[in-house]
Structure formats: structure tokens, C-alpha cells
């Protein structure tokens, strides 16, 4: 806009007045902005302006022009003055937006603006109410000369919805007090029980809490049995163990390729050798000898040096991976996190959370649970005697399945895997030494020891173990199973040796979230550092997290991406229903908090929610569409066909020109994930589609490639229940 004119003491013109004169000659017009500020809103009274031409052209208060809210305390009205009406006579008044009474006119004489200059002294706008209370508003009047071209540009910007934010002035952290009384809006309240609004979650929902965590670990590659994959129950007689030897090159033609994970096909006889052809699930098939084979095994895996072990990531994760590839030792390119700890100390829970976190960051990560190998190899009905240290058969069997799991993990790493999580008790130095010897020159080992001295947590974990573990699925007597497990635990305690060798992380009494200790030794590098930081902030405290998009915005109605538009009429209804939902669902959770982005459609959606702190996160802003911001997809397809096609081919990695990709969004959301893990009370996250897709993928452990296609509908609340048993999901659809 133009610059207002001013004069020197000697009457000479400043540059602003020179520009004003040139604008006058070019047909410049006067642009006037009137603003009023008051922090004490009184009912539904809204500031209005009325007076002479060109403001209204009438001193009839019923025709007064309503000022628009610019922030929580500021109201604004702007207009252009034609050259032949540069003398303005006006006053302010207060009245309801859509009513005529009460109508309160400001005290004092009329205000006059001549040629952009206010006549008389600047003064507050004073309004005397019926109860003799006086409201005072600060008044700001600004007049500028603008060219017709500037006016045209301003109008175009207005049409493109680049209007001042309606939430300017709301602090980043705020809390609205709960009103003492007040009628509910009947059309927006939730009169029915909340369960009425529950809708089915998708088949790929975040419901790991309904499944025994160890069953979600990797299926053994080296243990198969006749007639099916290793998820099916089987007796020992049905199983066949395949122990791989050192790889050799095989060029024979007797292979029968199998594409199904966990299946096998018999090989034709080749030089009197027999074996099983095992599909290892990643890369080329592998031949491993069966229990009846007497000699060799063949391996057709690609050399690990030719595999791309870079994470699917951007930003810091990608930079750290490049540095490790270029500067670190070869074995450091693959990381093995080896769990250590007594039973019922949360090892599997920690393994599952770490696996989910690292996968979400873009690292190819798998969880190998030795208990799953043991159950497939030796069955599920092993008594506590099987776990005695003075039982040589039991010790040999347990070491055997540990070696099989470690071999599978290393083989997967050689095929390109990045982080393997080895989940077992590993409670003796001899077991850990065996693992370190197997990993020598192939991967870097970090021991992760979980220590818990809280008897209440240990007892709870034991009871969950009896209820959920396949080891006790066939034990009808809960108390008998409990006694057996306590005896098993005592057998481990007798020979337990804490970690004091190699690189290690010790988590001591961290499960409750109240203090505890993290001890680290010989830990360096970006990824181990991120793992430590993540572990510091995790705990087992049950609490819900609610994910919801903002109410429908005007840009949603127009099909435009990005932008910072306000809510549509439908969106305003949803914001009231959401406030009602939060009030009912979290009525006993006064420590809950509301998180929004910094864009006004999420802040407005949260505005009716009272009694909870509201926190704005820049990290929760919608994906930055760059030069495509404000466009429809049809406009992008028409005007930027190459960009449209590039995005269509790879939505995960596609980056808008001067904008972001989904991988960029994941990187900026990591602090949000860490804080969600650290929080001990419920959190309501009101954000945008791309951001919520990425957050939901973390809790649901969805592959990165699926993130851009996850459905996050408007006006739907996704409740993620976090706790000791894992993650469970529930969905509420408040309106269509």
C-alpha cells in the first residue's frame, strides 16, 4: 500500500508526499482503515460504523456497517474513498451483528477525516451502558494513497482468501475457563451416548494391544513344518529345523522357486544331496540343509555391499545415514539391539515400541523374538524345569533357538536390513558372548538391559503374561500357571548376570514414567543417540490420544489445498460437537491438553473447548504445498502436468516446488511423537490430513509407502489407547 504524507517544518515535502502527488496525478485513491481494540467483550455487542458518504451515506443506525474481527481483541473496517468524497463524518456504535437493539452510540462529537487526516484530538471511543458501566475502545485510523493497480492486487488477494487471520492475538499456549452456566446449542450437542458414534476401524487399524506382542515379531526363517507357515500351531513331530551353514555358490538347476514366505519345496536330487528350499522372504531364495541332510547349504543372496541400506528418510536421518555409510566401519551400517533382562520386565514391550519408532523414521527394522522360535521348535507346554540352568538339555535347546534367531537376523541384514531387535532374556555372559561372536564383522551390537524393581509392575506383567502368552494358553488353571511362571522366574534369577560388557544401555525403573535411570556405555552415533532419547521418554502409563482433523474449511469446500482459510458452516457445527465430545469423554481427565497447528482452521476448531490448556505446534501445520498452495488438483494437473504426474508416481517422496514431501513431514513430526510418548495424560491433536496420516502410521505401525494413502476423514475422531498391552484404536464419527 502507499505511504501516508507528512510535512517538514519548513513546508518541504517528504518522499511520501511526492509519491502522493504522483498518485493523485495517476488517479490514486484514499484507502482508509478503521480499527477498534478492547479486551473486554460485552455479550454479543459488535462494533459498527455509520455516517456520511462514502461510509454509509446515512445516519440511520440500522444501516451501520459491521466491523470484522481481526483478532480476539481487534475489530477492523477498511474502504476506499472516491476523490470527490474525501471529507468523512462518522461515529462508532455497538449493537448485535444481526439485530437492532441494544444500539449504543459512542459518546462525544462526530469524528471527521478530511483528505486522510483526522480532525481534532485522537480520543478513545466511549460507550455508556444501561448500568452506567463505560466501555472504552482504543481507536486506530490509518489513511494511505494507493494506485488503482494496488487496489486490483488487493482485491485479487482478497479473492484468493489471503485475508488477515481470524485468530491473530491468540497466544501459543492458552486455556479458556469453564463457564459456570450456559445453554448448549442443541444442533451441535451430542445428546446420545458416545458409543452411538463409534464406527468400525479399518482392517489395518492400530490394534496391536489385542495381540500378544511376541506374536507380532518376525516369523522364523529357519524353522518350518509340514503343510504351512510358522504362524500355525504344530507339534514337535510336525516341525523340521533347518540349520544354515556358511554360504557357498550354487549353480545347479535343481531349485524349485517358492514365492510364499515360510513355505518350502523339496529339491530334486543333485549329487545325492537332499535338502529343503526355504523362501527367506527378502531378496533371492536361499537353500538351507534339513535335519536329514549331511553336508552343505547354498546361498544365492546378493552381496551386502551391493545392497542399498539407506533409510527411506529425509533431513537429519538421511544425513546421519550418509555419514555412517561414508565414515563408519562396515559393521556399523547394521545395528543389532540385543535385549537383556529377567522375564516380565517389559523387554518385548520395549522391542515393539522401538521397532515401530525406527520403522516410522525410515529405518528398515525387524523384531526377532527368541520365545517365538522356542515355541515353534519345542512346543508351548514347557514347564519351569525347561528353564533351569542345571538342565543341560533345556540349556542346549534354548541356545540353539537363540542361535537360529541370530542367524536369521544377520542374514536379513546382509540382504539390506538396517536395525535388528533381538528379543530374549540373554541373561548370562556366555549367551551374550555367543551372540557377539556370531555378529563379529557383520553388525554392531548394543545391549539394551531392562531392570525393574517395582513389585507392583512386575506382578502386573506376570499376570498379563499368564493371560496372553501362548506358553500358558493350554493351562486352564490360572493359579497353576502363575506358580509355574514364578518358578521359571526364580530359575533365571539364580544365574542372572547384569550387563557390564561392550556397548550397552540400561533402563532402570523407567516403566512407570516417574524418574528412573538410563545408563549408557560406549554409545555414539546418530541412531544410537536417537534410540536413547526415545527410551528416556517412553513409559507404560495407560492414556488415550485423540486424532482429528479440523472442521471442514472453506478451502475444503472449494477443493483447494493448503491455505489458511476459516471454517465453513459445516465446520463450525463440528467444532461445537467436538467440544461437546471432549467435555463428555474427558470429564474426569482434567490434566488433558489440546494440541493444534498454527493455522486458523485448527485453532478455530479448538476454540469452543474449555477447561483444558491449548498448545499450538508449528510442527502440526499441514504439509507445505509450496507454489501449489491454494490450487486445486485440477489446476495443478492443467497448469503443472509434470508436477502432477511426479506426485502421482511417488506421493511419499514427492516434494512440492518450494514445499515439502511426506518424508519431510515425518522428520518435523518426530518431536511431536516423542512428546506424545512422554505425556502421561490424554492429548487431543487437532491437525490436518497429511500430518495425521503420518502420526496415525506411527501408532498403527503402517509402512511408510502407505502413509500418503491412509484415510483420515473429516469430522471423525480416532482414539488411540496406549498402555502396557500395546496400542488399541477406536473411531467416532460425529457427523457426515
PDB file of C-alpha atoms in Angstrom, residues 220-230 238-242 262-264 276-279 376:
ATOM      1  CA  UNK A 220      11.445 -67.675  11.825  1.00  0.00           C
ATOM      2  CA  UNK A 221      13.148 -68.306   8.504  1.00  0.00           C
ATOM      3  CA  UNK A 222      14.965 -71.401   9.625  1.00  0.00           C
ATOM      4  CA  UNK A 223      12.091 -73.239  11.305  1.00  0.00           C
ATOM      5  CA  UNK A 224       9.363 -74.729   9.127  1.00  0.00           C
ATOM      6  CA  UNK A 225       6.934 -77.567   9.454  1.00  0.00           C
ATOM      7  CA  UNK A 226       4.928 -79.634   7.087  1.00  0.00           C
ATOM      8  CA  UNK A 227       1.913 -78.090   5.459  1.00  0.00           C
ATOM      9  CA  UNK A 228       2.032 -74.415   6.326  1.00  0.00           C
ATOM     10  CA  UNK A 229       3.715 -71.312   7.638  1.00  0.00           C
ATOM     11  CA  UNK A 230       5.104 -70.877  11.113  1.00  0.00           C
ATOM     12  CA  UNK A 238       5.453 -81.860  12.597  1.00  0.00           C
ATOM     13  CA  UNK A 239       8.329 -79.401  12.763  1.00  0.00           C
ATOM     14  CA  UNK A 240      11.585 -79.565  10.913  1.00  0.00           C
ATOM     15  CA  UNK A 241      14.557 -77.413  11.820  1.00  0.00           C
ATOM     16  CA  UNK A 242      16.823 -76.038   9.105  1.00  0.00           C
ATOM     17  CA  UNK A 262       7.520 -69.513   5.277  1.00  0.00           C
ATOM     18  CA  UNK A 263       6.870 -72.258   2.709  1.00  0.00           C
ATOM     19  CA  UNK A 264       9.337 -74.730   1.287  1.00  0.00           C
ATOM     20  CA  UNK A 276      14.774 -78.029   1.803  1.00  0.00           C
ATOM     21  CA  UNK A 277      14.414 -74.945  -0.353  1.00  0.00           C
ATOM     22  CA  UNK A 278      13.376 -72.194   2.045  1.00  0.00           C
ATOM     23  CA  UNK A 279      11.971 -68.891   0.858  1.00  0.00           C
ATOM     24  CA  UNK A 376       7.791 -73.357  17.233  1.00  0.00           C
TER      25      UNK A 376
END
